[in-house]
Amino acid sequence: MRCPCLPKAAILILQSALTKKLSAFVSLMDADLDTLVRFHQRRRTFLPGHELVHEGETRQSAFVLAEGWACSFKMLPSGERQIVDIQVPGDFLGLRSILFRTSDHSVRAVTRIEASEVLSSDILNAFSDAPRLAAAVLWAASRDEAMVVEHLCNLGRRSAEERTAHFLLELGARLKVVGIGDMNGFACPLTQYHLADALGLSAVHVNRVLRRLREDNLLMFRDGHVSILDFERLRDLAGFDANYLDQDGPLLR
Amino acid sequence: MRCPCLPKAAILILQSALTKKLSAFVSLMDADLDTLVRFHQRRRTFLPGHELVHEGETRQSAFVLAEGWACSFKMLPSGERQIVDIQVPGDFLGLRSILFRTSDHSVRAVTRIEASEVLSSDILNAFSDAPRLAAAVLWAASRDEAMVVEHLCNLGRRSAEERTAHFLLELGARLKVVGIGDMNGFACPLTQYHLADALGLSAVHVNRVLRRLREDNLLMFRDGHVSILDFERLRDLAGFDANYLDQDGPLLR
DNA sequence: GGCTCGCGCTGCTTTAGATCAGCATTGTCT
DNA sequence: AGACAATGCTGATCTAAAGCAGCGCGAGCC
């Protein structure tokens, strides 16, 4: 605990996944933590499949994901879905939907989730009241962008196997930071259809790729669990370098 | 001019491409404009091909692009290049490189460019001194992310023709906001190799796609100029909806 | 019990785009 | 002038992944 005189809510926040993540960027002051507490009012529960944010609609809310998994995606005119990112605890959901006139993407719960609604006033007030926290929000948004950029390289220049391996390694690394899963694997509620929509592949092909990865003793994706069988070879296959997650080492700035 | 008592430098800033872009989000106050002036000290000129930001290196600078074109990209272990985005006047270059421990991407001048170096202290001080400007920076970063997200959909779910059309329509829309080009087309210093690296295609295939688009009287990419021959059909082909650029209509928030 | 539905899995055929190879044009350097 | 490097362009061949078709299995439901 940083400061025993903080209100009880703030102490809970200290342990939240979001705080863990932001603390990798700056050490937050009391004023920042007080403001973070406000982010965590309005906690909600949503069932699997519920759409929290709707592409093309105005006056959307953003959320901070506390428990469970979600995915952000865009629908294309052809009716196909492109999953942009998978969200795990500590991630913002739909941040761009409150900064933009109309949301450019949708967010849907994959599992049952708990999330706190964040209003655009919460974010914008943070810029006046808690500049360090606001800077951390910019950092978090930039980190999200870095992940999308890496996904772009995935789709543009990596083969189906490399892509799949890279995607699952990234998920593992992100989950480790918020204290879920370990080097050997993690619980994963995604279906092969989720993978297909995220990786720009057909579900049929994802299935084949997963089989090959399993037959090569690289990883197993089965029964809602991902097992990393050979991290080194997987990392080399995928060309995975976690630098872009900016999460190793203690906070510097 | 908003305020005749501002220093001369600030009045110039009022007309800068960055200011035009940020003003689409919030109307900036004098304090914001003063801070923006600081962003525009340290103006530099770079020759075509110069690499301003280096992937994997620490202590990088960011820049605001004032004149000319640049591209941000990542190199993959295979030696292939994925262009993440093309930058035009008013865009930030390498913003993530000052927020992260090590830069996750590189930035290279396509043409001769003029750019102002922005230190991480410039950005972070803005959070304390000019919260509205800081919020606008978050918006600009989010807009960049929205563009990368759209590129992701491009690579994941659109055919080579759709991708190419979409990419060039987006460029046209972005250039229009900063006052370059019009509905009929724009000067474009990119080579077919740039397109290939941005679109995740081979240069050979880009050439064929451009030929088909030309033969169908949709657009011409030739001699450093893009001519939009049939905007409506191109837009339908590409499934292009400029909403994600969040640049239409007057400022609301 | 039988029904459907979601999800995982597999074989066969097709195709979009890569790869390979080579030519034409233009501008720059010596 | 000749050499060369970039860039644009084209035909022939190859291949990774899509598309299509279908089966198995367990869960939930009438």
Coordinates of C-alpha atoms (C1' of nucleotides) in Angstrom, one line a residue:
Chain A
M1 CA 0.0 0.0 0.0
R2 CA 1.3 3.4 -1.0
C3 CA -0.5 5.5 1.6
P4 CA -2.7 4.3 4.5
C5 CA -4.7 7.5 4.6
L6 CA -6.3 7.0 1.2
P7 CA -10.0 6.1 1.1
K8 CA -10.9 2.5 1.0
A9 CA -12.0 2.6 -2.7
A10 CA -8.6 4.0 -3.7
I11 CA -6.8 1.2 -2.0
L12 CA -8.9 -1.3 -4.1
I13 CA -7.9 0.6 -7.2
L14 CA -4.3 0.2 -6.3
Q15 CA -4.8 -3.5 -7.1
S16 CA -6.8 -3.1 -10.2
A17 CA -5.5 -4.4 -13.5
L18 CA -5.7 -0.9 -15.0
T19 CA -3.5 0.5 -12.2
K20 CA -1.0 -2.3 -12.7
K21 CA -0.8 -1.5 -16.3
L22 CA -0.6 2.3 -16.0
S23 CA 2.0 2.0 -13.3
A24 CA 4.3 0.4 -15.9
F25 CA 4.4 4.0 -17.4
V26 CA 4.4 6.4 -14.5
S27 CA 4.1 6.1 -10.8
L28 CA 0.7 7.6 -10.0
M29 CA 0.3 10.3 -7.3
D30 CA -2.6 10.5 -4.9
A31 CA -4.4 13.0 -7.1
D32 CA -4.2 10.5 -10.0
L33 CA -5.4 7.6 -7.9
D34 CA -8.4 9.7 -6.7
T35 CA -9.3 10.4 -10.3
L36 CA -8.9 6.7 -11.1
V37 CA -11.4 5.9 -8.4
R38 CA -13.9 8.0 -10.4
F39 CA -13.2 5.8 -13.4
H40 CA -14.3 2.8 -11.4
Q41 CA -17.7 4.0 -10.3
R42 CA -20.6 2.7 -12.4
R43 CA -19.5 -0.9 -12.5
R44 CA -21.5 -3.1 -14.7
T45 CA -21.9 -6.8 -15.6
F46 CA -22.5 -8.0 -19.1
L47 CA -23.3 -11.4 -20.5
P48 CA -21.3 -13.1 -23.2
G49 CA -22.1 -11.7 -26.7
H50 CA -23.4 -8.4 -25.4
E51 CA -22.3 -5.5 -27.5
L52 CA -21.1 -2.7 -25.3
V53 CA -20.0 -0.2 -28.1
H54 CA -21.7 0.1 -31.5
E55 CA -19.8 1.1 -34.6
G56 CA -21.3 4.1 -36.3
E57 CA -23.3 5.3 -33.3
T58 CA -22.8 8.5 -31.4
R59 CA -22.7 9.3 -27.7
Q60 CA -21.2 5.9 -26.8
S61 CA -19.5 5.2 -23.5
A62 CA -16.1 3.8 -22.9
F63 CA -15.3 1.2 -20.2
V64 CA -12.5 -0.1 -18.2
L65 CA -12.5 -3.9 -18.3
A66 CA -12.1 -5.4 -14.8
E67 CA -13.0 -9.1 -15.3
G68 CA -13.4 -11.3 -18.4
W69 CA -12.6 -11.0 -22.1
A70 CA -13.9 -8.8 -24.8
C71 CA -13.1 -8.1 -28.5
S72 CA -13.2 -5.0 -30.5
F73 CA -14.0 -5.4 -34.2
K74 CA -15.3 -3.7 -37.4
M75 CA -17.8 -5.1 -39.8
L76 CA -17.0 -4.7 -43.5
P77 CA -19.6 -4.1 -46.2
S78 CA -19.1 -7.7 -47.3
G79 CA -20.5 -8.8 -43.9
E80 CA -17.1 -10.1 -42.8
R81 CA -15.8 -9.3 -39.4
Q82 CA -12.3 -8.1 -38.6
I83 CA -11.4 -8.4 -35.0
V84 CA -9.0 -5.6 -34.2
D85 CA -7.9 -6.7 -30.8
I86 CA -8.8 -8.9 -27.9
Q87 CA -9.3 -7.1 -24.6
V88 CA -8.3 -8.5 -21.2
P89 CA -8.6 -7.1 -17.7
G90 CA -7.0 -3.6 -17.4
D91 CA -7.8 -2.6 -21.0
F92 CA -9.9 0.3 -22.1
L93 CA -13.0 -0.6 -24.2
G94 CA -14.1 1.9 -26.8
L95 CA -11.9 4.8 -25.8
R96 CA -12.1 6.1 -29.4
S97 CA -15.9 6.0 -29.3
I98 CA -16.0 8.9 -26.8
L99 CA -13.3 11.0 -28.5
F100 CA -14.9 10.7 -31.9
R101 CA -18.1 12.0 -33.2
T102 CA -19.2 8.5 -34.1
S103 CA -17.6 5.3 -33.0
D104 CA -15.4 3.7 -35.6
H105 CA -15.6 0.2 -34.1
S106 CA -17.7 -2.1 -31.9
V107 CA -16.9 -4.0 -28.7
R108 CA -18.5 -7.2 -27.7
A109 CA -18.1 -9.3 -24.5
V110 CA -16.6 -12.7 -25.2
T111 CA -17.2 -14.1 -21.7
R112 CA -19.3 -12.7 -18.9
I113 CA -17.5 -9.5 -18.0
E114 CA -17.3 -6.8 -15.4
A115 CA -16.5 -3.3 -16.6
S116 CA -16.8 0.2 -15.3
E117 CA -18.4 2.8 -17.5
V118 CA -16.2 5.8 -18.2
L119 CA -17.8 9.0 -19.5
S120 CA -16.0 11.4 -21.8
S121 CA -16.2 14.0 -19.0
D122 CA -14.2 11.6 -16.8
I123 CA -11.4 11.4 -19.3
L124 CA -11.4 15.1 -20.2
N125 CA -11.6 16.2 -16.6
A126 CA -8.6 14.1 -15.9
F127 CA -6.6 16.3 -18.3
S128 CA -7.2 19.3 -16.0
D129 CA -7.2 17.5 -12.6
A130 CA -4.6 14.8 -13.0
P131 CA -2.1 15.5 -15.8
R132 CA 0.1 12.5 -14.9
L133 CA -2.9 10.2 -15.2
A134 CA -3.9 11.8 -18.4
A135 CA -0.4 11.2 -19.8
A136 CA -0.7 7.6 -18.7
V137 CA -4.0 7.4 -20.6
L138 CA -2.2 8.7 -23.7
W139 CA 0.5 6.0 -23.1
A140 CA -2.2 3.3 -22.8
A141 CA -3.8 4.5 -26.0
S142 CA -0.4 4.5 -27.7
R143 CA 0.2 1.0 -26.5
D144 CA -3.1 -0.2 -28.0
E145 CA -2.0 1.4 -31.2
A146 CA 1.4 -0.4 -31.1
M147 CA -0.5 -3.6 -30.8
V148 CA -2.7 -2.8 -33.7
V149 CA 0.4 -1.9 -35.7
E150 CA 1.9 -5.3 -34.8
H151 CA -1.3 -7.0 -35.9
L152 CA -1.0 -5.1 -39.2
C153 CA 2.5 -6.6 -39.7
N154 CA 0.9 -9.9 -38.9
L155 CA -1.7 -9.7 -41.6
G156 CA 0.6 -7.9 -44.1
R157 CA 3.7 -10.0 -44.0
R158 CA 3.4 -13.1 -41.9
S159 CA 2.2 -16.6 -43.0
A160 CA -0.8 -18.2 -41.3
E161 CA 1.4 -20.2 -38.9
E162 CA 3.6 -17.2 -38.0
R163 CA 0.5 -15.1 -37.5
T164 CA -1.2 -17.6 -35.2
A165 CA 1.9 -18.2 -33.1
H166 CA 2.5 -14.4 -32.8
F167 CA -1.1 -13.7 -31.8
L168 CA -1.1 -16.3 -29.0
L169 CA 2.4 -15.3 -27.8
E170 CA 1.2 -11.7 -27.5
L171 CA -1.9 -12.7 -25.6
G172 CA 0.2 -14.7 -23.2
A173 CA 2.6 -11.7 -22.6
R174 CA -0.2 -9.3 -22.0
L175 CA -2.0 -11.6 -19.6
K176 CA 1.2 -12.1 -17.6
V177 CA 1.4 -8.4 -16.8
V178 CA -2.1 -8.4 -15.3
G179 CA -1.3 -11.5 -13.4
I180 CA -3.2 -14.1 -15.5
G181 CA -1.5 -17.2 -16.8
D182 CA 2.2 -18.0 -16.9
M183 CA 5.0 -19.1 -19.2
N184 CA 3.3 -22.5 -19.8
G185 CA 0.0 -21.1 -21.0
F186 CA -3.3 -19.5 -20.1
A187 CA -7.0 -20.1 -20.0
C188 CA -8.5 -18.8 -23.2
P189 CA -12.2 -18.5 -23.9
L190 CA -11.7 -17.8 -27.6
T191 CA -13.1 -20.1 -30.3
Q192 CA -11.3 -20.9 -33.6
Y193 CA -13.8 -18.5 -35.2
H194 CA -12.5 -15.6 -33.0
L195 CA -8.9 -16.5 -34.1
A196 CA -10.0 -16.6 -37.8
D197 CA -11.6 -13.2 -37.6
A198 CA -8.6 -11.7 -35.8
L199 CA -6.0 -13.3 -38.1
G200 CA -7.7 -12.6 -41.4
L201 CA -8.0 -16.4 -42.1
S202 CA -10.8 -18.7 -42.7
A203 CA -11.9 -20.8 -39.7
V204 CA -11.1 -23.9 -41.7
H205 CA -7.6 -22.8 -42.2
V206 CA -7.1 -21.8 -38.6
N207 CA -8.1 -25.3 -37.6
R208 CA -5.4 -26.8 -39.9
V209 CA -2.8 -24.3 -38.6
L210 CA -3.5 -25.2 -35.0
R211 CA -3.2 -28.9 -35.9
R212 CA 0.2 -28.3 -37.5
L213 CA 1.4 -26.3 -34.5
R214 CA 0.2 -29.1 -32.2
E215 CA 1.8 -31.8 -34.4
D216 CA 5.1 -29.9 -34.3
N217 CA 4.9 -29.8 -30.4
L218 CA 4.8 -26.0 -30.4
L219 CA 1.6 -25.2 -28.8
M220 CA -1.8 -26.7 -28.0
F221 CA -5.1 -24.7 -28.3
R222 CA -7.7 -27.0 -26.8
D223 CA -10.6 -27.1 -24.4
G224 CA -10.3 -23.4 -23.6
H225 CA -6.7 -23.6 -22.7
V226 CA -3.5 -22.5 -24.6
S227 CA -0.4 -24.5 -23.7
I228 CA 2.9 -23.1 -24.8
L229 CA 4.9 -26.3 -25.4
D230 CA 8.1 -24.7 -26.8
F231 CA 8.4 -21.0 -26.2
E232 CA 11.8 -20.5 -27.9
R233 CA 10.9 -22.2 -31.2
L234 CA 7.5 -20.5 -31.2
R235 CA 9.1 -17.1 -30.6
D236 CA 11.6 -17.7 -33.5
L237 CA 8.8 -18.9 -35.8
A238 CA 6.6 -15.9 -35.1
G239 CA 9.4 -13.4 -35.0
F240 CA 8.0 -12.2 -31.7
D241 CA 9.7 -9.4 -29.8
A242 CA 7.7 -8.1 -26.9
N243 CA 9.3 -4.6 -27.1
Y244 CA 6.2 -3.0 -28.6
L245 CA 4.2 -3.8 -25.5
D246 CA 6.6 -1.5 -23.5
Q247 CA 6.0 -3.5 -20.4
D248 CA 9.4 -4.9 -19.3
G249 CA 11.5 -3.3 -16.7
P250 CA 10.4 -0.9 -14.0
L251 CA 8.9 2.5 -14.8
L252 CA 11.3 5.0 -16.1
R253 CA 9.6 8.2 -16.9
Chain B
M1 CA -6.9 35.6 -36.9
R2 CA -8.2 34.8 -33.4
C3 CA -6.2 37.4 -31.4
P4 CA -4.1 40.2 -32.7
C5 CA -2.1 40.4 -29.5
L6 CA -0.5 37.0 -30.0
P7 CA 3.2 36.9 -30.9
K8 CA 4.0 36.6 -34.6
A9 CA 5.0 33.0 -34.3
A10 CA 1.7 32.1 -32.9
I11 CA -0.1 33.7 -35.8
L12 CA 1.9 31.5 -38.2
I13 CA 0.9 28.5 -36.1
L14 CA -2.7 29.3 -36.5
Q15 CA -2.3 28.4 -40.2
S16 CA -0.2 25.3 -39.7
A17 CA -1.5 22.0 -40.8
L18 CA -1.4 20.6 -37.3
T19 CA -3.5 23.4 -36.0
K20 CA -6.0 22.9 -38.8
K21 CA -6.2 19.2 -37.8
L22 CA -6.5 19.7 -34.1
S23 CA -9.1 22.4 -34.5
A24 CA -11.3 19.8 -35.9
F25 CA -11.5 18.4 -32.4
V26 CA -11.4 21.4 -30.0
S27 CA -11.2 25.1 -30.5
L28 CA -7.8 25.9 -29.0
M29 CA -7.4 28.7 -26.4
D30 CA -4.5 31.1 -26.3
A31 CA -2.7 29.0 -23.7
D32 CA -2.9 26.0 -26.1
L33 CA -1.7 28.1 -29.0
D34 CA 1.2 29.3 -27.0
T35 CA 2.1 25.8 -26.1
L36 CA 1.8 24.8 -29.8
V37 CA 4.3 27.5 -30.6
R38 CA 6.8 25.6 -28.5
F39 CA 6.1 22.5 -30.6
H40 CA 7.2 24.4 -33.7
Q41 CA 10.6 25.5 -32.4
R42 CA 13.6 23.4 -33.7
R43 CA 12.4 23.2 -37.3
R44 CA 14.6 20.9 -39.4
T45 CA 14.9 19.9 -43.0
F46 CA 15.5 16.3 -44.1
L47 CA 16.4 14.8 -47.5
P48 CA 14.4 12.1 -49.1
G49 CA 15.2 8.7 -47.6
H50 CA 16.4 10.1 -44.3
E51 CA 15.4 8.0 -41.3
L52 CA 14.1 10.3 -38.6
V53 CA 13.1 7.7 -36.1
H54 CA 14.7 4.3 -35.6
E55 CA 12.9 1.1 -34.5
G56 CA 14.4 -0.5 -31.4
E57 CA 16.4 2.6 -30.3
T58 CA 15.8 4.6 -27.1
R59 CA 15.7 8.4 -26.5
Q60 CA 14.2 9.1 -29.9
S61 CA 12.5 12.4 -30.8
A62 CA 9.1 13.0 -32.2
F63 CA 8.3 15.5 -34.9
V64 CA 5.5 17.5 -36.4
L65 CA 5.5 17.2 -40.1
A66 CA 5.1 20.7 -41.7
E67 CA 6.0 20.0 -45.4
G68 CA 6.4 16.9 -47.5
W69 CA 5.6 13.3 -47.1
A70 CA 7.0 10.6 -44.7
C71 CA 6.2 7.0 -44.0
S72 CA 6.3 5.0 -40.8
F73 CA 7.1 1.3 -41.0
K74 CA 8.4 -1.8 -39.3
M75 CA 10.9 -4.2 -40.6
L76 CA 10.2 -7.9 -40.1
P77 CA 12.8 -10.6 -39.3
S78 CA 12.3 -11.8 -42.9
G79 CA 13.7 -8.5 -44.1
E80 CA 10.3 -7.4 -45.5
R81 CA 9.0 -3.9 -44.7
Q82 CA 5.4 -3.2 -43.6
I83 CA 4.5 0.5 -44.1
V84 CA 2.1 1.3 -41.3
D85 CA 1.0 4.7 -42.5
I86 CA 1.9 7.5 -44.8
Q87 CA 2.3 10.8 -43.0
V88 CA 1.4 14.1 -44.6
P89 CA 1.6 17.7 -43.3
G90 CA 0.0 18.1 -39.9
D91 CA 0.8 14.6 -38.7
F92 CA 2.9 13.6 -35.8
L93 CA 6.0 11.5 -36.6
G94 CA 7.2 9.0 -34.0
L95 CA 4.9 10.0 -31.2
R96 CA 5.1 6.5 -29.7
S97 CA 8.9 6.6 -29.8
I98 CA 8.9 9.2 -27.0
L99 CA 6.3 7.6 -24.9
F100 CA 7.8 4.2 -25.0
R101 CA 11.1 3.0 -23.7
T102 CA 12.2 1.9 -27.1
S103 CA 10.6 2.9 -30.4
D104 CA 8.4 0.2 -31.9
H105 CA 8.7 1.7 -35.4
S106 CA 10.8 3.7 -37.8
V107 CA 9.9 6.9 -39.8
R108 CA 11.5 7.8 -43.1
A109 CA 11.2 10.9 -45.3
V110 CA 9.6 10.1 -48.7
T111 CA 10.2 13.6 -50.1
R112 CA 12.3 16.4 -48.9
I113 CA 10.5 17.4 -45.7
E114 CA 10.3 20.1 -43.1
A115 CA 9.5 19.0 -39.6
S116 CA 9.7 20.4 -36.1
E117 CA 11.3 18.3 -33.4
V118 CA 9.1 17.7 -30.4
L119 CA 10.7 16.6 -27.1
S120 CA 9.0 14.3 -24.7
S121 CA 9.1 17.2 -22.2
D122 CA 7.1 19.4 -24.7
I123 CA 4.3 16.8 -24.7
L124 CA 4.4 16.0 -21.0
N125 CA 4.5 19.7 -20.0
A126 CA 1.5 20.3 -22.2
F127 CA -0.5 18.0 -19.9
S128 CA 0.1 20.4 -17.0
D129 CA 0.0 23.7 -18.9
A130 CA -2.5 23.2 -21.7
P131 CA -5.0 20.4 -20.9
R132 CA -7.2 21.2 -23.9
L133 CA -4.2 20.8 -26.2
A134 CA -3.2 17.6 -24.4
A135 CA -6.7 16.3 -25.0
A136 CA -6.3 17.2 -28.7
V137 CA -3.1 15.3 -28.8
L138 CA -4.8 12.2 -27.4
W139 CA -7.5 12.7 -30.1
A140 CA -4.8 12.9 -32.8
A141 CA -3.2 9.8 -31.5
S142 CA -6.6 8.1 -31.5
R143 CA -7.2 9.2 -35.0
D144 CA -3.9 7.7 -36.1
E145 CA -5.0 4.5 -34.4
A146 CA -8.3 4.5 -36.2
M147 CA -6.4 4.8 -39.4
V148 CA -4.2 1.8 -38.5
V149 CA -7.3 -0.1 -37.6
E150 CA -8.8 0.6 -41.0
H151 CA -5.6 -0.5 -42.6
L152 CA -5.9 -3.7 -40.6
C153 CA -9.3 -4.3 -42.1
N154 CA -7.8 -3.6 -45.5
L155 CA -5.2 -6.3 -45.1
G156 CA -7.4 -8.8 -43.3
R157 CA -10.5 -8.7 -45.4
R158 CA -10.3 -6.7 -48.6
S159 CA -9.1 -7.9 -52.0
A160 CA -6.1 -6.2 -53.7
E161 CA -8.2 -3.9 -55.7
E162 CA -10.4 -2.9 -52.8
R163 CA -7.4 -2.3 -50.7
T164 CA -5.6 -0.1 -53.2
A165 CA -8.7 1.9 -53.9
H166 CA -9.4 2.3 -50.2
F167 CA -5.8 3.4 -49.5
L168 CA -5.8 6.1 -52.1
L169 CA -9.3 7.4 -51.2
E170 CA -8.2 7.7 -47.6
L171 CA -5.0 9.6 -48.6
G172 CA -7.2 12.0 -50.7
A173 CA -9.6 12.6 -47.8
R174 CA -6.7 13.3 -45.4
L175 CA -5.0 15.6 -47.8
K176 CA -8.1 17.6 -48.4
V177 CA -8.4 18.5 -44.7
V178 CA -4.9 20.1 -44.7
G179 CA -5.6 21.9 -47.9
I180 CA -3.7 19.7 -50.4
G181 CA -5.4 18.3 -53.5
D182 CA -9.1 18.2 -54.3
M183 CA -11.9 15.8 -55.3
N184 CA -10.2 15.1 -58.7
G185 CA -6.9 13.9 -57.3
F186 CA -3.7 15.0 -55.7
A187 CA 0.1 15.0 -56.3
C188 CA 1.5 11.8 -54.8
P189 CA 5.3 11.2 -54.5
L190 CA 4.8 7.5 -53.6
T191 CA 6.2 4.7 -55.8
Q192 CA 4.5 1.5 -56.6
Y193 CA 6.9 -0.1 -54.1
H194 CA 5.6 2.1 -51.3
L195 CA 2.1 1.0 -52.2
A196 CA 3.2 -2.6 -52.2
D197 CA 4.8 -2.3 -48.7
A198 CA 1.7 -0.5 -47.4
L199 CA -0.8 -2.8 -48.8
G200 CA 0.9 -6.1 -48.1
L201 CA 1.1 -6.9 -51.8
S202 CA 4.0 -7.6 -54.2
A203 CA 5.1 -4.6 -56.3
V204 CA 4.3 -6.7 -59.4
H205 CA 0.7 -7.2 -58.2
V206 CA 0.3 -3.6 -57.3
N207 CA 1.2 -2.7 -60.9
R208 CA -1.4 -5.1 -62.3
V209 CA -4.0 -3.8 -59.9
L210 CA -3.3 -0.2 -60.9
R211 CA -3.6 -1.1 -64.5
R212 CA -7.0 -2.7 -63.9
L213 CA -8.2 0.4 -62.0
R214 CA -7.0 2.5 -64.9
E215 CA -8.6 0.3 -67.5
D216 CA -11.9 0.4 -65.6
N217 CA -11.7 4.2 -65.6
L218 CA -11.7 4.4 -61.8
L219 CA -8.4 6.1 -61.0
M220 CA -5.0 6.8 -62.5
F221 CA -1.8 6.6 -60.6
R222 CA 0.8 8.0 -62.9
D223 CA 3.7 10.4 -63.0
G224 CA 3.4 11.3 -59.4
H225 CA -0.2 12.2 -59.6
V226 CA -3.4 10.4 -58.5
S227 CA -6.5 11.2 -60.5
I228 CA -9.8 10.1 -59.1
L229 CA -11.8 9.4 -62.2
D230 CA -15.0 8.0 -60.7
F231 CA -15.3 8.7 -57.0
E232 CA -18.7 7.1 -56.5
R233 CA -17.8 3.7 -58.0
L234 CA -14.4 3.7 -56.3
R235 CA -16.0 4.4 -52.9
D236 CA -18.4 1.6 -53.4
L237 CA -15.7 -0.8 -54.6
A238 CA -13.5 0.0 -51.6
G239 CA -16.3 0.2 -49.1
F240 CA -14.8 3.5 -48.1
D241 CA -16.6 5.4 -45.3
A242 CA -14.6 8.4 -44.0
N243 CA -16.3 8.3 -40.6
Y244 CA -13.2 6.9 -38.9
L245 CA -11.2 10.0 -39.8
D246 CA -13.6 12.0 -37.6
Q247 CA -13.0 15.1 -39.7
D248 CA -16.3 16.1 -41.1
G249 CA -18.5 18.7 -39.6
P250 CA -17.5 21.5 -37.2
L251 CA -15.9 20.9 -33.9
L252 CA -18.4 19.7 -31.3
R253 CA -16.7 19.0 -28.0
Chain C
dG1 C1' -36.0 -40.1 -26.9
dG2 C1' -34.9 -37.1 -31.0
dC3 C1' -33.8 -32.3 -32.4
dT4 C1' -31.1 -28.6 -33.4
dC5 C1' -27.0 -25.7 -32.7
dG6 C1' -22.3 -24.5 -31.9
dC7 C1' -17.9 -25.9 -32.5
dG8 C1' -14.2 -28.7 -34.0
dC9 C1' -12.3 -31.3 -37.8
dT10 C1' -11.1 -33.2 -42.6
dG11 C1' -10.7 -34.0 -47.9
dC12 C1' -11.1 -32.0 -52.5
dT13 C1' -11.0 -28.2 -55.7
dT14 C1' -10.3 -23.5 -56.9
dT15 C1' -8.1 -19.0 -57.0
dA16 C1' -5.8 -14.7 -55.6
dG17 C1' -1.7 -13.3 -55.4
dA18 C1' 3.5 -14.5 -55.0
dT19 C1' 7.5 -15.6 -57.4
dC20 C1' 10.5 -15.7 -61.3
dA21 C1' 12.3 -13.8 -65.4
dG22 C1' 12.9 -10.3 -68.3
dC23 C1' 12.2 -5.8 -71.0
dA24 C1' 11.6 -0.5 -71.5
dT25 C1' 12.2 4.1 -70.0
dT26 C1' 14.3 7.8 -67.6
dG27 C1' 17.6 10.3 -64.9
dT28 C1' 22.2 10.6 -63.0
dC29 C1' 27.0 9.9 -62.6
dT30 C1' 31.6 9.4 -64.8
Chain D
dA1 C1' 28.9 8.9 -74.8
dG2 C1' 28.3 4.7 -71.9
dA3 C1' 27.2 2.6 -67.4
dC4 C1' 24.1 2.2 -63.8
dA5 C1' 20.3 2.4 -60.8
dA6 C1' 15.3 3.3 -60.1
dT7 C1' 11.1 2.6 -61.5
dG8 C1' 7.4 0.9 -64.3
dC9 C1' 5.5 -2.9 -66.9
dT10 C1' 4.4 -7.8 -68.6
dG11 C1' 4.0 -13.0 -69.3
dA12 C1' 4.5 -17.7 -67.3
dT13 C1' 4.4 -20.6 -63.4
dC14 C1' 3.6 -21.8 -58.6
dT15 C1' 1.4 -22.0 -54.0
dA16 C1' -0.9 -20.6 -49.7
dA17 C1' -5.1 -20.1 -48.4
dA18 C1' -10.1 -19.9 -49.6
dG19 C1' -14.3 -22.1 -50.7
dC20 C1' -17.2 -26.0 -50.6
dA21 C1' -18.9 -30.1 -48.8
dG22 C1' -19.5 -33.0 -45.2
dC23 C1' -18.8 -35.6 -40.6
dG24 C1' -18.5 -36.1 -35.3
dC25 C1' -19.6 -34.7 -30.9
dG26 C1' -21.4 -32.7 -26.8
dA27 C1' -24.9 -29.4 -24.8
dG28 C1' -29.2 -27.7 -24.3
dC29 C1' -34.1 -28.2 -25.3
dC30 C1' -38.8 -29.8 -26.7

